[in-house]
Coordinates of N, CA and C in Angstrom, one line a residue:
Chain A
I1 N 0.9 -1.4 -0.3 CA 0.5 -0.1 0.1 C 0.7 1.3 0.0
V2 N 0.9 1.8 -1.1 CA 1.7 3.6 -0.4 C 0.6 4.5 -0.5
L3 N 1.3 5.4 0.4 CA 0.1 6.3 1.0 C 0.7 7.7 -0.3
T4 N 0.5 8.8 -0.3 CA 0.5 10.0 -1.2 C 0.2 11.0 -0.2
Q5 N 1.0 12.0 0.4 CA 1.0 12.9 0.9 C 1.0 14.5 -0.3
S6 N 0.0 15.0 0.1 CA -0.1 16.5 -0.6 C -0.4 17.3 0.5
P7 N 0.1 18.8 0.1 CA 1.8 19.2 -0.3 C 2.9 18.3 0.7
R8 N 3.9 18.5 -0.6 CA 4.6 17.9 0.6 C 5.5 19.1 1.6
S9 N 5.1 20.1 1.3 CA 5.8 21.7 2.0 C 4.8 22.7 1.9
L10 N 4.4 22.6 3.3 CA 3.4 23.7 3.3 C 3.9 25.3 4.5
P11 N 3.9 26.3 3.6 CA 4.4 27.4 4.5 C 2.8 27.5 5.1
V12 N 2.8 28.2 6.6 CA 1.7 28.5 7.2 C 1.9 29.7 7.9
T13 N 0.4 30.3 7.9 CA 0.6 31.6 8.8 C -0.4 31.6 9.7
P14 N 0.2 31.8 11.5 CA 0.1 31.8 12.2 C -1.3 32.5 13.1
G15 N -2.2 31.7 13.1 CA -3.7 31.7 13.1 C -4.7 31.4 12.5
E16 N -3.9 30.9 10.8 CA -4.6 30.7 10.3 C -5.0 29.2 9.9
P17 N -5.6 28.2 9.3 CA -6.0 27.1 9.1 C -4.8 26.6 8.2
A18 N -4.5 25.2 8.3 CA -4.1 24.4 7.4 C -4.4 22.8 7.0
S19 N -3.8 22.3 6.1 CA -4.5 21.2 6.1 C -3.5 20.1 5.0
I20 N -3.7 19.1 5.2 CA -2.6 18.0 4.2 C -3.6 16.8 3.8
S21 N -3.5 16.3 2.8 CA -4.0 15.7 2.3 C -3.2 13.8 2.3
C22 N -3.8 13.1 2.8 CA -2.7 11.8 2.4 C -3.8 10.4 1.7
R23 N -3.2 10.3 0.4 CA -4.6 9.2 0.0 C -3.6 8.1 -0.4
S24 N -4.6 6.7 -0.2 CA -3.8 5.7 -0.5 C -4.2 5.2 -1.6
S25 N -2.8 3.5 -1.8 CA -3.2 3.7 -3.1 C -4.1 1.7 -3.1
Q26 N -5.0 1.8 -1.9 CA -5.8 0.7 -1.6 C -6.9 1.0 -0.4
S27 N -7.7 0.8 -0.4 CA -8.9 0.9 1.0 C -8.1 0.9 2.2
L28 N -8.0 2.0 3.6 CA -8.0 1.6 4.5 C -9.4 0.9 5.2
L29 N -9.6 0.7 4.8 CA -11.4 0.7 5.6 C -11.4 -0.7 5.8
H30 N -11.3 -1.6 6.9 CA -11.2 -2.5 7.3 C -12.7 -2.9 6.9
R31 N -13.2 -4.2 7.6 CA -14.6 -4.7 7.7 C -15.3 -4.4 8.8
N32 N -14.6 -3.9 9.6 CA -15.0 -3.7 11.0 C -15.5 -2.0 11.3
G33 N -15.1 -1.4 9.9 CA -15.6 0.1 9.9 C -14.9 0.8 10.2
K34 N -13.5 0.8 11.0 CA -12.4 1.3 11.2 C -11.8 1.5 10.4
N35 N -11.2 3.0 10.2 CA -10.1 2.8 8.8 C -9.1 2.9 9.5
Y36 N -7.8 2.2 9.1 CA -6.4 1.8 9.6 C -5.3 3.2 9.3
L37 N -5.4 4.6 9.8 CA -4.3 5.2 8.9 C -4.4 6.0 10.3
G38 N -3.5 6.6 10.7 CA -2.6 7.5 11.6 C -2.1 8.7 11.1
W39 N -2.1 9.8 12.2 CA -0.8 10.8 12.0 C 0.1 11.0 13.0
Y40 N 1.1 11.8 12.6 CA 2.4 11.5 13.2 C 2.7 13.3 13.0
L41 N 3.4 14.1 14.1 CA 4.6 14.8 13.7 C 5.3 14.8 14.3
Q42 N 6.8 14.9 13.5 CA 7.9 14.9 13.8 C 8.6 16.4 14.0
K43 N 8.8 16.9 15.2 CA 9.2 18.5 15.1 C 10.2 18.2 15.1
P44 N 11.2 19.3 15.0 CA 13.0 19.6 14.3 C 13.2 18.6 15.9
G45 N 14.4 18.4 15.3 CA 15.5 17.0 16.4 C 14.9 16.4 17.5
Q46 N 13.5 15.6 17.0 CA 12.0 15.3 18.1 C 11.6 13.9 17.7
S47 N 11.5 12.5 18.5 CA 11.4 11.8 18.1 C 9.4 12.3 17.7
P48 N 8.7 11.2 16.5 CA 7.2 11.8 15.9 C 7.3 11.4 17.6
Q49 N 5.7 12.3 17.2 CA 4.6 12.1 18.6 C 3.1 11.6 17.3
L50 N 2.5 11.1 18.2 CA 1.1 10.5 17.6 C 0.2 11.3 18.1
L51 N -0.3 12.4 16.9 CA -1.9 12.7 16.9 C -3.1 12.4 16.7
I52 N -3.0 11.1 15.5 CA -4.0 11.1 15.4 C -4.5 9.7 15.3
Y53 N -5.1 8.3 15.6 CA -4.8 7.2 15.4 C -6.4 6.8 14.9
L54 N -6.4 5.8 14.2 CA -8.3 5.1 13.2 C -8.3 6.8 12.2
A55 N -8.4 7.2 12.1 CA -8.3 8.0 10.9 C -8.7 9.4 11.7
S56 N -9.6 9.2 13.1 CA -10.0 10.6 13.0 C -10.0 10.8 15.1
N57 N -9.3 10.1 15.5 CA -9.2 10.0 16.7 C -8.1 10.2 17.7
R58 N -8.2 11.3 18.3 CA -7.1 12.6 18.6 C -6.6 11.5 19.7
A59 N -4.9 11.7 20.2 CA -4.3 10.7 20.9 C -4.3 11.9 22.2
S60 N -4.0 10.7 23.2 CA -4.2 11.9 24.8 C -3.1 12.9 24.7
G61 N -3.7 14.1 25.2 CA -2.5 15.6 24.9 C -2.5 16.5 23.7
V62 N -3.3 15.7 22.5 CA -3.1 16.6 21.3 C -4.2 17.8 21.8
P63 N -3.6 18.8 20.9 CA -4.8 20.2 21.3 C -5.8 19.7 20.4
D64 N -7.0 20.2 20.6 CA -8.5 20.2 19.8 C -8.1 20.7 18.7
R65 N -7.3 21.6 17.9 CA -6.6 21.9 16.8 C -7.0 21.3 15.7
F66 N -6.4 19.8 16.4 CA -6.4 19.4 15.4 C -7.0 18.4 15.1
S67 N -7.8 18.0 13.8 CA -8.8 16.6 13.5 C -8.3 15.9 12.3
G68 N -8.8 14.8 12.0 CA -8.5 14.1 11.4 C -9.9 13.7 10.8
S69 N -9.6 13.3 9.5 CA -11.2 12.7 8.1 C -11.0 11.9 7.4
G70 N -11.7 11.3 6.9 CA -11.7 10.7 5.9 C -12.0 9.3 6.0
S71 N -11.9 8.3 4.6 CA -12.2 7.0 4.9 C -12.3 6.5 3.8
G72 N -11.7 5.5 3.6 CA -11.3 4.7 2.1 C -9.6 4.9 1.9
T73 N -9.7 5.7 0.7 CA -8.7 5.2 0.3 C -8.2 7.1 0.0
D74 N -9.2 8.7 1.1 CA -9.6 9.6 0.9 C -8.6 10.3 2.2
F75 N -8.2 10.7 2.9 CA -7.5 11.0 4.6 C -7.0 12.4 4.2
T76 N -7.1 13.3 5.6 CA -7.4 14.6 5.5 C -6.8 14.9 7.1
L77 N -5.8 15.5 7.0 CA -5.2 16.4 8.6 C -5.7 17.9 8.6
K78 N -6.5 17.8 9.5 CA -6.7 19.8 9.4 C -6.1 20.5 10.7
I79 N -5.6 21.8 10.7 CA -5.3 22.5 11.8 C -5.9 23.6 11.5
S80 N -6.9 23.8 12.8 CA -7.9 24.9 12.5 C -7.2 26.0 12.8
R81 N -6.3 26.4 13.9 CA -5.4 27.8 13.4 C -3.9 27.3 13.7
V82 N -3.1 27.8 13.1 CA -1.9 27.3 13.0 C -0.9 27.9 14.8
E83 N -0.5 26.9 15.3 CA 0.8 28.0 16.0 C 1.7 27.7 15.7
A84 N 2.6 28.3 16.1 CA 4.1 28.2 16.0 C 5.2 26.8 16.2
E85 N 4.5 26.1 17.6 CA 4.7 25.2 17.6 C 4.6 24.0 17.4
D86 N 3.8 24.6 15.6 CA 2.9 23.1 15.3 C 3.9 22.5 13.6
V87 N 5.4 24.0 13.4 CA 6.0 22.9 13.0 C 6.7 22.1 12.3
G88 N 7.4 21.2 11.6 CA 7.8 20.1 12.3 C 7.6 19.3 10.8
I89 N 7.7 18.0 10.4 CA 7.3 16.8 9.2 C 5.7 16.5 9.7
Y90 N 4.9 16.1 8.7 CA 3.6 15.3 9.3 C 3.6 13.8 8.7
F91 N 3.5 13.0 9.1 CA 3.9 11.9 8.5 C 2.4 11.2 8.6
C92 N 1.6 10.8 7.5 CA 0.8 9.2 7.8 C 1.2 8.2 7.8
M93 N 0.3 7.5 8.3 CA 1.0 6.0 8.2 C -0.2 5.2 8.4
Q94 N -0.5 4.0 7.3 CA -1.6 3.2 6.8 C -0.8 1.4 7.9
V95 N -1.5 1.5 8.6 CA -1.7 0.0 9.5 C -2.7 -1.2 9.1
L96 N -3.1 -1.1 8.0 CA -4.7 -2.2 7.7 C -3.8 -3.4 7.8
E97 N -2.6 -4.0 7.0 CA -2.4 -5.0 6.9 C -0.7 -5.1 7.1
I98 N -0.8 -6.0 8.0 CA 0.7 -6.3 8.7 C 1.4 -7.6 7.8
P99 N 2.2 -8.0 7.3 CA 3.2 -7.1 8.1 C 3.7 -5.4 6.7
S100 N 2.7 -5.2 6.1 CA 2.8 -4.1 5.1 C 2.8 -3.2 5.3
W101 N 2.8 -2.4 7.1 CA 2.6 -0.8 7.2 C 3.7 -0.5 6.6
T102 N 2.8 1.2 6.3 CA 3.7 2.1 5.7 C 3.6 3.2 5.8
F103 N 4.4 4.4 5.6 CA 4.3 5.7 6.0 C 3.9 6.7 4.9
G104 N 3.5 7.6 4.9 CA 3.7 8.2 3.8 C 5.3 9.0 3.6
Q105 N 5.6 9.8 2.8 CA 6.7 10.8 2.3 C 7.2 11.6 3.6
G106 N 6.1 12.1 4.1 CA 6.4 13.9 4.9 C 5.4 14.8 3.9
T107 N 5.3 15.6 5.0 CA 4.8 17.2 4.7 C 5.7 18.3 5.4
K108 N 6.1 18.9 4.9 CA 7.0 19.6 6.3 C 6.1 21.2 5.8
V109 N 5.7 21.1 7.2 CA 5.5 22.9 7.7 C 6.1 23.8 8.3
E110 N 5.8 24.8 8.1 CA 6.8 25.8 8.7 C 6.3 26.8 8.2
I111 N 6.6 28.1 9.4 CA 6.0 29.4 9.6 C 6.0 30.2 8.4
K112 N 5.7 31.0 7.8 CA 5.3 31.8 6.3 C 6.4 33.0 6.8
Chain B
Q1 N 3.9 6.5 34.6 CA 4.2 7.6 32.9 C 5.2 6.3 32.1
V2 N 4.8 6.3 30.5 CA 5.7 5.6 29.8 C 6.9 5.7 29.7
T3 N 7.9 5.0 29.6 CA 9.1 5.3 28.6 C 9.7 4.3 27.5
L4 N 10.3 5.1 26.7 CA 10.9 3.7 26.0 C 12.2 4.5 25.7
R5 N 13.2 3.9 25.4 CA 15.2 3.9 25.3 C 15.5 3.1 24.6
E6 N 15.9 3.4 23.6 CA 17.0 2.6 22.4 C 18.3 2.8 22.8
S7 N 19.2 1.6 22.8 CA 20.5 1.9 23.4 C 20.9 0.6 22.2
G8 N 22.5 1.2 21.8 CA 22.9 -0.3 20.8 C 24.1 0.7 20.8
P9 N 24.7 0.3 20.0 CA 26.2 0.7 19.2 C 25.6 1.9 18.4
A10 N 27.0 2.8 18.2 CA 26.8 3.7 17.1 C 27.3 4.0 15.9
L11 N 28.2 3.1 15.9 CA 29.3 2.8 14.6 C 29.4 1.2 14.3
V12 N 28.8 0.9 13.4 CA 28.7 -0.5 13.0 C 29.5 -0.6 11.4
K13 N 30.2 -1.8 11.8 CA 31.0 -2.3 9.8 C 30.4 -2.7 9.1
P14 N 30.0 -2.6 7.8 CA 29.4 -3.2 7.2 C 29.4 -4.8 7.1
T15 N 28.2 -5.2 7.2 CA 28.1 -6.9 6.8 C 28.4 -7.5 8.2
Q16 N 28.7 -6.4 9.5 CA 28.0 -6.9 11.1 C 27.0 -7.1 11.0
T17 N 26.4 -7.7 12.5 CA 25.0 -7.8 12.7 C 24.5 -6.4 13.8
L18 N 24.0 -5.7 13.4 CA 23.1 -4.7 14.6 C 22.6 -5.6 15.6
T19 N 22.8 -5.2 16.7 CA 21.8 -6.0 17.8 C 21.3 -4.4 18.2
L20 N 20.3 -4.1 18.6 CA 19.7 -2.8 19.7 C 19.2 -3.2 20.3
T21 N 19.2 -2.5 21.5 CA 17.5 -2.9 22.7 C 16.6 -2.1 23.0
C22 N 15.3 -2.0 23.4 CA 14.6 -1.1 23.5 C 14.5 -1.6 24.9
T23 N 14.8 -0.8 26.0 CA 14.2 -0.8 27.1 C 13.4 0.1 28.0
F24 N 12.5 -0.3 28.3 CA 11.0 0.6 28.8 C 10.9 0.2 30.3
S25 N 9.2 1.3 30.1 CA 8.7 1.1 31.6 C 7.4 1.7 31.8
G26 N 6.7 1.5 32.6 CA 4.9 2.5 32.7 C 4.4 1.4 31.6
F27 N 4.5 0.7 31.3 CA 3.6 -0.7 31.0 C 4.3 -2.2 30.9
S28 N 3.4 -2.9 30.7 CA 4.3 -4.5 30.6 C 3.3 -4.9 29.6
L29 N 4.4 -6.0 28.5 CA 5.0 -6.7 27.5 C 4.2 -8.0 27.6
S30 N 3.7 -7.9 29.1 CA 2.5 -9.3 29.2 C 1.2 -9.0 29.2
T31 N 0.9 -7.7 28.9 CA -0.8 -7.0 28.8 C -1.7 -7.6 27.3
S32 N -2.3 -8.1 27.3 CA -2.9 -8.6 26.4 C -3.5 -7.1 25.5
D33 N -3.0 -7.7 23.8 CA -3.0 -6.2 22.7 C -1.8 -5.5 23.2
M34 N -1.1 -6.0 24.0 CA 0.2 -4.4 23.9 C 1.3 -5.6 23.4
C35 N 1.8 -4.1 21.9 CA 3.1 -4.7 20.9 C 4.1 -3.7 21.5
V36 N 5.4 -3.5 20.7 CA 6.3 -2.8 20.5 C 6.8 -3.1 19.6
S37 N 6.9 -2.0 18.6 CA 7.2 -1.6 17.0 C 8.5 -1.2 17.6
W38 N 9.1 -1.5 16.1 CA 11.0 -0.5 15.5 C 10.8 -0.2 14.1
I39 N 11.1 1.4 14.5 CA 10.6 2.0 13.7 C 12.2 2.9 13.1
R40 N 12.4 2.9 11.5 CA 13.8 3.6 11.7 C 13.8 4.5 10.6
Q41 N 14.2 5.7 11.0 CA 14.3 6.7 9.6 C 16.0 7.5 9.2
A42 N 16.1 7.1 7.9 CA 17.6 7.1 7.4 C 17.1 8.9 7.3
P43 N 19.1 9.5 7.3 CA 18.6 10.9 7.3 C 18.0 11.5 6.1
G44 N 16.8 12.6 6.6 CA 16.5 13.3 6.2 C 15.6 12.6 4.9
Q45 N 15.2 11.4 5.3 CA 14.2 10.0 4.3 C 12.9 10.7 5.3
A46 N 11.8 9.8 5.2 CA 11.1 9.1 5.6 C 10.9 8.0 6.4
L47 N 10.1 8.0 7.3 CA 10.3 6.6 8.6 C 9.8 5.1 7.6
E48 N 10.7 4.3 8.2 CA 10.3 2.8 7.7 C 9.9 2.0 8.7
W49 N 8.6 1.5 8.6 CA 8.4 0.5 9.8 C 9.3 -0.9 9.8
L50 N 9.9 -1.3 10.5 CA 10.6 -2.6 10.4 C 10.6 -3.5 11.3
A51 N 9.7 -3.6 12.5 CA 8.7 -4.9 12.9 C 8.0 -4.8 13.7
R52 N 7.4 -5.6 14.6 CA 6.7 -5.4 15.6 C 6.8 -7.1 16.7
I53 N 6.6 -6.5 17.7 CA 6.3 -8.1 18.2 C 5.4 -7.9 19.3
D54 N 5.0 -9.3 19.8 CA 3.2 -8.7 20.4 C 3.2 -9.6 21.6
W55 N 2.5 -8.7 22.6 CA 2.5 -9.8 24.2 C 2.5 -11.1 23.7
D56 N 1.9 -11.7 23.0 CA 2.1 -13.5 22.7 C 3.3 -14.5 22.0
D57 N 3.8 -13.4 22.0 CA 5.0 -13.3 21.3 C 5.1 -13.4 19.5
D58 N 3.9 -12.9 19.3 CA 3.7 -13.4 18.0 C 4.8 -12.3 17.3
K59 N 5.2 -12.1 16.0 CA 6.3 -10.9 15.3 C 6.2 -11.0 13.7
Y60 N 6.0 -9.5 13.5 CA 6.1 -9.4 12.3 C 7.5 -8.6 11.8
Y61 N 7.6 -8.8 10.4 CA 8.7 -8.3 9.8 C 8.6 -7.6 8.9
N62 N 9.1 -6.4 8.4 CA 8.7 -5.3 7.1 C 9.4 -6.6 5.7
T63 N 8.8 -6.7 4.5 CA 8.9 -7.7 3.9 C 9.7 -7.8 3.5
S64 N 10.5 -6.1 2.8 CA 12.1 -6.4 2.3 C 12.6 -6.5 2.9
L65 N 12.7 -7.1 4.3 CA 13.9 -6.8 5.4 C 14.2 -7.8 6.4
K66 N 12.5 -8.8 5.8 CA 12.4 -10.1 6.8 C 13.5 -11.1 6.7
T67 N 14.7 -11.4 5.6 CA 15.4 -12.3 5.8 C 16.8 -11.6 6.7
R68 N 16.6 -10.2 7.3 CA 17.4 -9.9 7.9 C 17.3 -10.0 9.3
L69 N 16.2 -9.4 9.7 CA 15.6 -8.8 10.6 C 15.4 -10.0 12.3
T70 N 15.4 -9.6 13.6 CA 14.9 -10.8 14.4 C 14.4 -9.9 15.3
V71 N 13.2 -9.9 16.2 CA 13.1 -9.6 17.0 C 12.7 -10.1 18.3
S72 N 12.7 -10.1 19.4 CA 13.0 -10.8 20.6 C 12.3 -10.0 21.7
K73 N 11.8 -10.7 23.0 CA 11.8 -9.7 24.1 C 12.2 -10.8 25.1
D74 N 12.1 -10.0 26.6 CA 12.3 -10.3 27.5 C 11.5 -9.1 28.7
T75 N 10.3 -9.9 28.7 CA 9.3 -9.6 29.8 C 9.7 -9.2 30.7
S76 N 10.0 -10.2 31.7 CA 11.2 -9.7 33.3 C 12.2 -8.6 33.2
K77 N 12.2 -8.8 31.9 CA 13.3 -7.4 32.2 C 13.0 -6.2 31.7
N78 N 11.8 -6.4 31.1 CA 10.7 -5.1 30.4 C 11.8 -4.7 29.0
Q79 N 12.4 -5.3 28.4 CA 13.1 -5.2 27.0 C 12.7 -5.9 25.6
V80 N 13.4 -5.1 24.6 CA 12.7 -6.0 23.6 C 13.9 -6.1 22.4
V81 N 14.7 -6.8 21.9 CA 15.9 -6.8 21.4 C 15.8 -7.1 19.5
L82 N 15.9 -6.0 19.0 CA 16.1 -6.1 17.4 C 17.4 -6.3 17.1
T83 N 17.7 -7.2 16.2 CA 19.3 -7.3 15.3 C 19.1 -7.2 13.5
L84 N 19.8 -6.7 13.1 CA 19.7 -7.1 11.8 C 21.1 -7.5 11.4
T85 N 21.2 -8.1 10.6 CA 22.3 -8.6 10.2 C 23.0 -8.2 8.5
N86 N 24.3 -8.5 8.5 CA 24.6 -8.3 7.3 C 24.6 -6.5 6.5
V87 N 24.7 -5.7 7.5 CA 24.3 -4.0 7.7 C 25.5 -3.8 6.5
V88 N 24.5 -2.8 5.9 CA 24.9 -1.9 4.9 C 25.1 -0.6 4.6
P89 N 25.7 0.3 4.3 CA 25.5 2.0 4.9 C 24.3 1.7 4.6
V90 N 23.0 2.0 3.4 CA 22.2 2.4 3.5 C 20.7 1.6 4.8
D91 N 21.8 0.9 5.7 CA 21.0 1.0 7.2 C 21.2 2.2 7.5
T92 N 22.4 2.9 7.8 CA 22.4 4.0 7.9 C 21.5 4.5 8.9
A93 N 20.7 4.7 9.5 CA 19.7 5.2 10.4 C 19.5 5.9 11.6
T94 N 18.8 6.7 12.0 CA 18.1 7.0 13.0 C 16.8 4.9 13.5
Y95 N 17.0 4.3 15.1 CA 16.3 3.5 15.1 C 15.4 3.7 16.2
Y96 N 14.3 3.8 16.5 CA 13.2 4.2 17.4 C 12.7 3.0 17.4
C97 N 12.3 2.8 18.8 CA 11.0 1.7 19.5 C 9.9 2.5 19.6
A98 N 9.1 1.8 19.6 CA 7.4 2.6 19.9 C 6.5 1.3 20.7
R99 N 5.9 2.0 21.6 CA 4.7 1.0 22.4 C 3.8 1.1 21.0
T100 N 3.1 0.1 21.3 CA 2.2 0.2 19.9 C 1.0 -1.2 20.5
P101 N 0.2 -0.2 21.1 CA -1.8 -1.3 21.3 C -2.2 -1.2 20.4
L102 N -2.4 -2.0 20.2 CA -3.1 -3.0 19.1 C -4.6 -1.9 19.1
E103 N -5.2 -2.0 20.5 CA -7.0 -1.6 20.2 C -6.4 -0.3 19.7
W104 N -5.2 0.8 19.4 CA -5.6 2.3 18.5 C -4.6 1.1 16.7
A105 N -4.2 0.7 17.2 CA -3.1 0.6 15.4 C -2.3 1.5 15.4
A106 N -1.6 2.1 16.4 CA -0.5 3.1 16.0 C 0.5 3.0 17.5
F107 N 1.4 3.9 17.1 CA 2.2 4.1 18.2 C 2.9 5.2 18.8
D108 N 1.6 5.1 20.3 CA 1.3 6.0 20.8 C 2.7 6.4 21.6
Y109 N 3.6 5.9 22.1 CA 5.0 6.1 23.0 C 6.4 6.3 22.1
W110 N 6.8 6.9 21.8 CA 8.6 6.8 21.5 C 9.4 6.8 22.2
G111 N 10.3 6.4 22.1 CA 11.9 6.3 22.6 C 12.3 7.8 21.6
Q112 N 14.4 8.3 22.2 CA 14.1 9.0 21.8 C 15.4 8.6 20.5
G113 N 15.1 7.6 20.5 CA 16.0 6.8 19.0 C 17.5 7.1 18.8
I114 N 18.2 6.4 18.0 CA 19.5 6.2 18.3 C 20.0 5.5 16.4
L115 N 21.3 6.9 16.8 CA 21.4 7.1 15.7 C 23.1 6.1 15.1
V116 N 22.0 5.0 14.4 CA 23.5 3.7 13.6 C 24.1 4.2 12.4
T117 N 25.0 4.0 12.3 CA 25.9 4.6 11.5 C 26.6 3.3 10.9
V118 N 26.3 2.9 9.5 CA 27.6 2.0 9.0 C 28.1 2.0 8.1
S119 N 29.3 1.8 8.5 CA 30.8 2.7 7.9 C 32.2 1.6 7.7
S120 N 32.6 1.7 7.6 CA 34.1 1.0 7.4 C 35.1 1.7 7.4

């Protein structure tokens, strides 16, 4: 399964919204009704951190300005109002079929 | 408080075997539906999932690296060990271990990572 993120680079203005797309080459919708896609943010010099799991569930401690949506092959991560601390590289990852878990190429978010 | 920490050599020579240890606390790998995964990131590149070991000792490997990877656990020591045989320069990367609760199908806690360079 190949994940394609767009854009690859995203200049943002603090206080403005931002959106990242992740498209999968195959549906990530399991027969149990769950979409097996997650979103991670890797801040500069840090380990990745989980933002969203199962397409739309915010991880513990993640600000509510982050939201995930989508189903099947098209997914979106939205930031309602970007803050300076949100800069970094955002990755989507599919976990539908083990052992074929894969990440997207990443989207670099930086302040304009 | 959940923590994970990777340890191992910073430098290995081509053809050698790389052995990394993930020491964790704050959870038990004997708990049902709990797993630990290994992920790596070559310099300036995307993340790559490598392997996963489950509470029941099931093991899964990245298909492209399966013949070179082995993962094991010592539940009493709260450790997971990853070995990668016959390393080559393209294996140079930061290696992370991460807690993987199956309920979430995600990596909710990560170690700080260890940079391993493969060079003669």
